[in-house]
Short mmCIF file of C-alpha atoms and ligand atoms in Angstrom, two decimals:
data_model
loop_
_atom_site.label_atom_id
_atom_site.label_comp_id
_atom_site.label_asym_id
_atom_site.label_seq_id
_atom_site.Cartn_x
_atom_site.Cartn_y
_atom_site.Cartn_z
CA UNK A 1 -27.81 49.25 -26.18
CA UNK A 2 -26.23 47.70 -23.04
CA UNK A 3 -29.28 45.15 -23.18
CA UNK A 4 -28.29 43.83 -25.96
CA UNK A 5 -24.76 43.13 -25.69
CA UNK A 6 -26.23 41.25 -22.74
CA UNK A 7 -28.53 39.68 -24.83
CA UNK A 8 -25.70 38.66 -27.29
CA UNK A 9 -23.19 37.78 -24.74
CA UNK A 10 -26.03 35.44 -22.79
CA UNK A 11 -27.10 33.84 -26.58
CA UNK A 12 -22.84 33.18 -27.59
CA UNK A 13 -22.88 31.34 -24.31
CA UNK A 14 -25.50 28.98 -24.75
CA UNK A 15 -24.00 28.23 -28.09
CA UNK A 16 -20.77 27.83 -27.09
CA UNK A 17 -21.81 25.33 -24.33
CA UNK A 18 -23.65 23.10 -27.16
CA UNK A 19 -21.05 23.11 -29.04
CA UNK A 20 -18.94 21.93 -26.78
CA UNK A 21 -21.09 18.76 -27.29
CA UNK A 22 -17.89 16.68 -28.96
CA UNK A 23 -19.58 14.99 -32.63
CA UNK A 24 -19.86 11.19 -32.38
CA UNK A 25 -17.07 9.78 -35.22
CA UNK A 26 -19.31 7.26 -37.31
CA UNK A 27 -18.34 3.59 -38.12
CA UNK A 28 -20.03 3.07 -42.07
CA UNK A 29 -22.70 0.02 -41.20
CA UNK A 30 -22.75 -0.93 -45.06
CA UNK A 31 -19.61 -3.21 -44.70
CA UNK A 32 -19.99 -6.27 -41.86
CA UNK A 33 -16.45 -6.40 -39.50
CA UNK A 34 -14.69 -9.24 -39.07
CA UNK A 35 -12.75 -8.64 -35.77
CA UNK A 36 -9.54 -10.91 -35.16
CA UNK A 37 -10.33 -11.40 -31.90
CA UNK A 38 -6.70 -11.11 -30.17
CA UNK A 39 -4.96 -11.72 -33.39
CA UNK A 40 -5.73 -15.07 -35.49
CA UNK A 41 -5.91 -16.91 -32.00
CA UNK A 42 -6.80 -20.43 -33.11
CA UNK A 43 -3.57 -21.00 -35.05
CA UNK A 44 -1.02 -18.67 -33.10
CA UNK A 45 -0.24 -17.56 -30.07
CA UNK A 46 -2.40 -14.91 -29.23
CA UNK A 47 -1.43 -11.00 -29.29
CA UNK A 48 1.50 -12.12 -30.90
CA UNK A 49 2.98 -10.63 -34.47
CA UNK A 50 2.43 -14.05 -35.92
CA UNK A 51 -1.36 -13.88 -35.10
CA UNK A 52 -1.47 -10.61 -36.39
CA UNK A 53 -0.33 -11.54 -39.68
CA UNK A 54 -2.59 -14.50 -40.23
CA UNK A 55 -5.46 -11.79 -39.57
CA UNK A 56 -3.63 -10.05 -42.03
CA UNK A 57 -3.37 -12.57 -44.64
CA UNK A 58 -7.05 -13.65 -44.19
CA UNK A 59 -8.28 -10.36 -44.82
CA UNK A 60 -10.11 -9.82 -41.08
CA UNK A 61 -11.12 -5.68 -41.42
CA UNK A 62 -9.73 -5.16 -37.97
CA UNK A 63 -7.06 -7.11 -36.07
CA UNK A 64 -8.21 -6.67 -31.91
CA UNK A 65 -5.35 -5.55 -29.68
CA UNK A 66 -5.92 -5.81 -25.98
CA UNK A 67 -3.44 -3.13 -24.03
CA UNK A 68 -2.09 -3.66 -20.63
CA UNK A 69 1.14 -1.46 -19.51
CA UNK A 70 4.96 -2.21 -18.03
CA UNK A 71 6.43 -0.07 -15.24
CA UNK A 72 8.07 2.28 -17.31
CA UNK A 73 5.00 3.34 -19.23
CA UNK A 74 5.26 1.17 -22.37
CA UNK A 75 1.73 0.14 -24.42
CA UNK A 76 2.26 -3.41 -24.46
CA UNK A 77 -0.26 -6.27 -26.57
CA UNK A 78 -1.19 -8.69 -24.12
CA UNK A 79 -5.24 -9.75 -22.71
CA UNK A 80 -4.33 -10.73 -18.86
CA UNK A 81 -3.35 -8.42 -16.04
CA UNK A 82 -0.68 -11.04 -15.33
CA UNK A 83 1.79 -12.94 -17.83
CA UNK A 84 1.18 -16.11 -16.40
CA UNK A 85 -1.05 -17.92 -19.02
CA UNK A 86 0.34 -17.00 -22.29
CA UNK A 87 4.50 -16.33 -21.20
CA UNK A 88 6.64 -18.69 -18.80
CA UNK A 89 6.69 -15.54 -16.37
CA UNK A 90 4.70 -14.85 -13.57
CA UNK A 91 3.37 -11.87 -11.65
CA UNK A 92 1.72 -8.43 -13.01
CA UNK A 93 2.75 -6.72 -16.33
CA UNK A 94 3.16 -3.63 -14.37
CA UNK A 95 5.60 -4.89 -12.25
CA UNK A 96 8.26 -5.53 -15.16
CA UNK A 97 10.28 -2.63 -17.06
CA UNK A 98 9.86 -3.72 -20.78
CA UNK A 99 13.06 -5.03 -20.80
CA UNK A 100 12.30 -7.17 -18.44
CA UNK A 101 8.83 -8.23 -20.50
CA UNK A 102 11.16 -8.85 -23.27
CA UNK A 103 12.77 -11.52 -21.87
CA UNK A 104 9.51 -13.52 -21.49
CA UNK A 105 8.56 -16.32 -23.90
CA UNK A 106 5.38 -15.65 -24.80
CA UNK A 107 4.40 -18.71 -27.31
CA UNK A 108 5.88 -22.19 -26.28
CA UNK A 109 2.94 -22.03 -24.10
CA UNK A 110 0.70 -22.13 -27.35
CA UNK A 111 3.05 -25.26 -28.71
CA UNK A 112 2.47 -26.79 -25.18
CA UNK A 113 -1.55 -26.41 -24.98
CA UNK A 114 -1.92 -27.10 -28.58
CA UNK A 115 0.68 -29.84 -29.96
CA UNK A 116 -1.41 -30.12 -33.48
CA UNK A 117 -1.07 -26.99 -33.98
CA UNK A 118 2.98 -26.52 -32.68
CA UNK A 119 5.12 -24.31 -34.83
CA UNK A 120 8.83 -23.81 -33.98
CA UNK A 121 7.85 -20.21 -34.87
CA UNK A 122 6.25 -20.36 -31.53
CA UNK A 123 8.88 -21.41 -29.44
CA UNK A 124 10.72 -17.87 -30.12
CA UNK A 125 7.96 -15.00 -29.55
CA UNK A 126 8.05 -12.04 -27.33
CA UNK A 127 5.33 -9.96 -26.59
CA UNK A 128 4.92 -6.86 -28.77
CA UNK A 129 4.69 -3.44 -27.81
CA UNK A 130 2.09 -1.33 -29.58
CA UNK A 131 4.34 0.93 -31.02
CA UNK A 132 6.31 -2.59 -32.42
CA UNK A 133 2.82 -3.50 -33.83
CA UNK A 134 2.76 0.03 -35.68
CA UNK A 135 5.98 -0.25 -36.83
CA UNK A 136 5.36 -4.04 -38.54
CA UNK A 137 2.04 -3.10 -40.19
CA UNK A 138 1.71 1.08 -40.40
CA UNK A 139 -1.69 1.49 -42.39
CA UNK A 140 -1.48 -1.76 -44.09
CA UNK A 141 -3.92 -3.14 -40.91
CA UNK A 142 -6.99 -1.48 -39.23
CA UNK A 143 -6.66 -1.71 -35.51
CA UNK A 144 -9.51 -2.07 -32.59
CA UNK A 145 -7.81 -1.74 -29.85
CA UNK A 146 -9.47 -2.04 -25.92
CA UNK A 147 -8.50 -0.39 -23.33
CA UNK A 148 -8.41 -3.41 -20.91
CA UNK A 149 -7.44 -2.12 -17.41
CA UNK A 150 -7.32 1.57 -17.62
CA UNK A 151 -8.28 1.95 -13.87
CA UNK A 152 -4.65 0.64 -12.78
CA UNK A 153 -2.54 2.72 -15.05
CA UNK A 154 -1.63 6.33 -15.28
CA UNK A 155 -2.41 7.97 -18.28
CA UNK A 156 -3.11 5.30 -20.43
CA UNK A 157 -5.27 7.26 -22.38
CA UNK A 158 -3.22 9.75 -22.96
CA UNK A 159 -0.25 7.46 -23.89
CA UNK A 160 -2.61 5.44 -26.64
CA UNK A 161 -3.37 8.69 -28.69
CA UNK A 162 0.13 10.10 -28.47
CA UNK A 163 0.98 7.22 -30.20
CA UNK A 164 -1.78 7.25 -32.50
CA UNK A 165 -0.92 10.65 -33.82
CA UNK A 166 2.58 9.66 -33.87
CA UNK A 167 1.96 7.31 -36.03
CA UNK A 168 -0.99 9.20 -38.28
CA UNK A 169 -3.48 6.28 -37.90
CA UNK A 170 -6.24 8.84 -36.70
CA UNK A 171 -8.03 8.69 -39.81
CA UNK A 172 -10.86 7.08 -42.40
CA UNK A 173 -9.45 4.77 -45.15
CA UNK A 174 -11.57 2.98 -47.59
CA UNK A 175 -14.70 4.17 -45.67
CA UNK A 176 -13.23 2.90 -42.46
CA UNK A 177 -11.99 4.02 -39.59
CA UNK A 178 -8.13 3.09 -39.28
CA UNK A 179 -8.68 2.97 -35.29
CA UNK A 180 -11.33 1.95 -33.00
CA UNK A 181 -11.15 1.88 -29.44
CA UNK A 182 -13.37 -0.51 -27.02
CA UNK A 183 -13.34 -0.63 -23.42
CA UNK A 184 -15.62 -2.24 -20.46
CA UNK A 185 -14.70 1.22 -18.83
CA UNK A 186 -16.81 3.92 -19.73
CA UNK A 187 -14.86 6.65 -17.66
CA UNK A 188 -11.95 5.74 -19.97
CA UNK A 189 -13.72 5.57 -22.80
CA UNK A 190 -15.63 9.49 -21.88
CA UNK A 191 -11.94 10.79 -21.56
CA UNK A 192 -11.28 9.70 -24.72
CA UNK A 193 -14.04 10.90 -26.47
CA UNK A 194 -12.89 14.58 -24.84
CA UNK A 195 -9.34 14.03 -25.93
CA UNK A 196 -9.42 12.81 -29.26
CA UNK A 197 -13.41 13.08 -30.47
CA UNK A 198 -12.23 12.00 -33.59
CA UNK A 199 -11.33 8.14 -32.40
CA UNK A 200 -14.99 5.91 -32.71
CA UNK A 201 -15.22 3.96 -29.82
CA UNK A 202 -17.11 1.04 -28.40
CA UNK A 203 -18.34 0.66 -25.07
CA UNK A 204 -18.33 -3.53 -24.16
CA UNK A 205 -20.75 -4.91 -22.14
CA UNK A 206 -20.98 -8.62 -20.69
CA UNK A 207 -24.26 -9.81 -19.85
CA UNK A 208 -25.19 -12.78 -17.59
CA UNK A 209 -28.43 -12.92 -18.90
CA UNK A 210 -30.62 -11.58 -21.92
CA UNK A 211 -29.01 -8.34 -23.27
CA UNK A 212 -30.93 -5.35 -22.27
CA UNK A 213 -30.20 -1.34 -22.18
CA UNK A 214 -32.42 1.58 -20.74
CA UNK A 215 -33.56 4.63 -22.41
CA UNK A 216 -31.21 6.46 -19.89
CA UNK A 217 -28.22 3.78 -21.09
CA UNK A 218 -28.88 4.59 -24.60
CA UNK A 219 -28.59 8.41 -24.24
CA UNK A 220 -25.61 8.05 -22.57
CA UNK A 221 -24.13 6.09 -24.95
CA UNK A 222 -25.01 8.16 -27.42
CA UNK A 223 -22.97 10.96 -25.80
CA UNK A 224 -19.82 9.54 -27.08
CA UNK A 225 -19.95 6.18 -28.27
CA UNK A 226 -20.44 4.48 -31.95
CA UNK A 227 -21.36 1.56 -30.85
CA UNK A 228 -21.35 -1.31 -28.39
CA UNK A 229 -19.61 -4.82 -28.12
CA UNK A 230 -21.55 -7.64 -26.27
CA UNK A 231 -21.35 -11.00 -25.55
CA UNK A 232 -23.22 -12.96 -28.03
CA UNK A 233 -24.60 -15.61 -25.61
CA UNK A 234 -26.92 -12.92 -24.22
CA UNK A 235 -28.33 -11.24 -27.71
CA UNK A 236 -31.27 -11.75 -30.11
CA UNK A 237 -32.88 -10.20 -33.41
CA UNK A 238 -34.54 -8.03 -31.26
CA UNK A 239 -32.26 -6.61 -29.01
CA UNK A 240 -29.62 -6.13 -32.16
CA UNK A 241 -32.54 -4.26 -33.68
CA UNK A 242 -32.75 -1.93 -30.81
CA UNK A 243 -29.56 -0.80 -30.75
CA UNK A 244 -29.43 -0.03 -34.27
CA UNK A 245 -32.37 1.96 -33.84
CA UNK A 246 -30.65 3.66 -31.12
CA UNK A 247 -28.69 5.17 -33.45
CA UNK A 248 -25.77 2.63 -32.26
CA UNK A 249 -23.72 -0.17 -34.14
CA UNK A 250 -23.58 -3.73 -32.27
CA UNK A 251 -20.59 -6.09 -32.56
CA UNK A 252 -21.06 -9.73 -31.14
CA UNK A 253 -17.94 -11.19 -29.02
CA UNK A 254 -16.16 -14.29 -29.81
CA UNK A 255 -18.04 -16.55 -32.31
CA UNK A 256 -15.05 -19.24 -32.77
CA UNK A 257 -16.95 -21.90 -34.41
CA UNK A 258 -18.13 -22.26 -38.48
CA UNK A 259 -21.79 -23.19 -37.48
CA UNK A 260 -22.21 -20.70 -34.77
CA UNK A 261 -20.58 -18.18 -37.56
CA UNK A 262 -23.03 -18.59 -39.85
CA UNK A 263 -25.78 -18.12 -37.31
CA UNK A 264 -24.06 -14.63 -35.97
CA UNK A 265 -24.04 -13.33 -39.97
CA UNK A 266 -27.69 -14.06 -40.08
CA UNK A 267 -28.49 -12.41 -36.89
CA UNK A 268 -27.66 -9.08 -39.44
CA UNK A 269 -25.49 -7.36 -36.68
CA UNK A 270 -22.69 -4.98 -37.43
CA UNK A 271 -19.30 -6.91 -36.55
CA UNK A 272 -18.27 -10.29 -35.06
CA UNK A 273 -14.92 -10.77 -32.89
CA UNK A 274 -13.25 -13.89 -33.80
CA UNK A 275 -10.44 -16.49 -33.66
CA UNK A 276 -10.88 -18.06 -36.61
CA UNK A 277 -10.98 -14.81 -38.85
CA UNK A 278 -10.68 -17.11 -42.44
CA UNK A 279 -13.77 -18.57 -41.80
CA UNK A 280 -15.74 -15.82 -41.09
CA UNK A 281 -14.44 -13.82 -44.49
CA UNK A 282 -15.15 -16.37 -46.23
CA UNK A 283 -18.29 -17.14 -45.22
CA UNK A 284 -19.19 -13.66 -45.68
CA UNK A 285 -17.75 -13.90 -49.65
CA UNK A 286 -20.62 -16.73 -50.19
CA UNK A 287 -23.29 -14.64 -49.03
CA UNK A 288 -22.72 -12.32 -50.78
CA UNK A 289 -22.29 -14.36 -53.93
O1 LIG B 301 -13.01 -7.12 -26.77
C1 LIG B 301 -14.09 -7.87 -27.06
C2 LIG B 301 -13.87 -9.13 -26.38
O2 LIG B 301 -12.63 -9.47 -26.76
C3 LIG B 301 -13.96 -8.95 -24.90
O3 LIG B 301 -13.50 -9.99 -24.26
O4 LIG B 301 -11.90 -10.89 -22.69
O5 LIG B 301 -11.60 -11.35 -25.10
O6 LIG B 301 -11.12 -9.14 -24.23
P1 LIG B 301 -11.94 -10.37 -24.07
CA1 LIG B 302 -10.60 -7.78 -26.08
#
């Protein structure tokens, strides 16, 4: 008798530990994602509201959020470490409180580098937090959102699902996932994955050369991620193939031109980040008349 309560003990480990095994949340590859690569980027400045809502209002399936965080812990929507390029600040995000970020102008710079495109709209911007972004769109929106720099600040991780939850956008609408997260770090994207298994996420890559992943990459990969984000200079037919083979879906970063858009569509991957988000939907609407 003792045997086999060892027996049983020893088998309700094993399955335990497999189920521990978190499930991989699934991004449906029937519809094709147009990504709003930092907002509507070509005709506002970028990770601004304004962007946002020309994404909005040209129907992209996902507007793309990059995070960095201020000193005092706040998500905040912005692509550089630094303010420099796209506020008349200087220095590290993480070395301003928020209400210190507030104070920055971050779109006369947009009016400046782009005079044919200058909008007094512009000359008035400050740089949204994420919980500001929430706020303005709730579920109206689907958000990808990358982690850009988790290595340099505490708890990021952490502080991005709170919010989620706060904000019930942890869920599937329409057949989509409200949320997905992408990162170039994988150890951020792992924790994740433990934390919240229910958040589909997207491991980026950037490859000098031709695209390629190993058997050993794949079944990683396939330990928590949905899919991948790569750099379309360095992908084919083939290699877009493979990774939907592998189980995995493959969105191409930044097509920003109409010609090379309608070569990316025919290269029948599963998403395409972009600046110019109207073109892309409506490109897709011909095909598929
Ligand atoms: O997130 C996908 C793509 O946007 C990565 O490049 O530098 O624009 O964030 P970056
Ligand atoms: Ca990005």
């Amino acid at each position: 008798m003792r045997k086999q309560y060892i027996i049983l003990a020893f088998l309700l480990l094993v399955v335990g530990c497999v189920h521990t095994e978190k499930r991989i949340e699934p991004i449906p590859s029937e519809e094709f994602l147009v990504i709003a690569h930092r907002g509507a980027s070509a005709y506002a400045p970028e990770h601004t509201l304004l962007a946002y809502e020309i994404a909005q209002q040209a129907e992209a399936t996902y507007i793309e959020i990059d995070l960095q965080m201020t000193e005092d812990g706040v998500l905040v929507a912005m692509h550089d470490e630094k303010v420099d390029r796209t506020t008349d600040g200087t220095g590290f995000v993480k070395e301003y409180t928020l209400k210190e970020l507030k104070l920055l102008n971050a779109g006369e710079w947009f009016n400046n580098e782009y005079p044919g495109l200058a909008n007094e709209e512009f000359e008035d911007v400050s740089i949204p937090t994420l919980e500001e972004i929430f706020i303005h769109f709730g579920s109206e929106v689907n958000y990808y959102i990358e982690m850009k720099s988790p290595g340099i600040y505490d708890e990021m991780e952490e502080k991005l699902i709170a919010l989620l939850k706060q904000y019930n956008l942890i869920y599937v609408d329409k057949g989509l996932p409200k949320v997905i997260i992408e990162s170039f770090n994988e150890d951020s994207l792992v924790k994740i994955h433990q934390l919240e298994p229910r958040l589909p996420l997207i491991k980026l890559f950037s490859f000098k050369e031709e695209a390629a992943l190993s058997v050993q990459d794949y079944n990683r990969l396939n330990t928590y991620a949905s899919g991948i984000g790569v750099n379309i200079s360095s992908v084919d037919k083939h290699f877009i193939r493979e990774v939907q083979q592998n189980g995995l879906q493959i969105h191409l970063y930044s097509v920003n031109d109409e010609t090379e858009l309608k070569k990316t569509l025919n290269l029948k991957a599963n998403g395409v980040f972009t600046n110019i988000p109207n073109i892309a939907v409506e490109l897709l609407k011909q095909q598929i008349e």
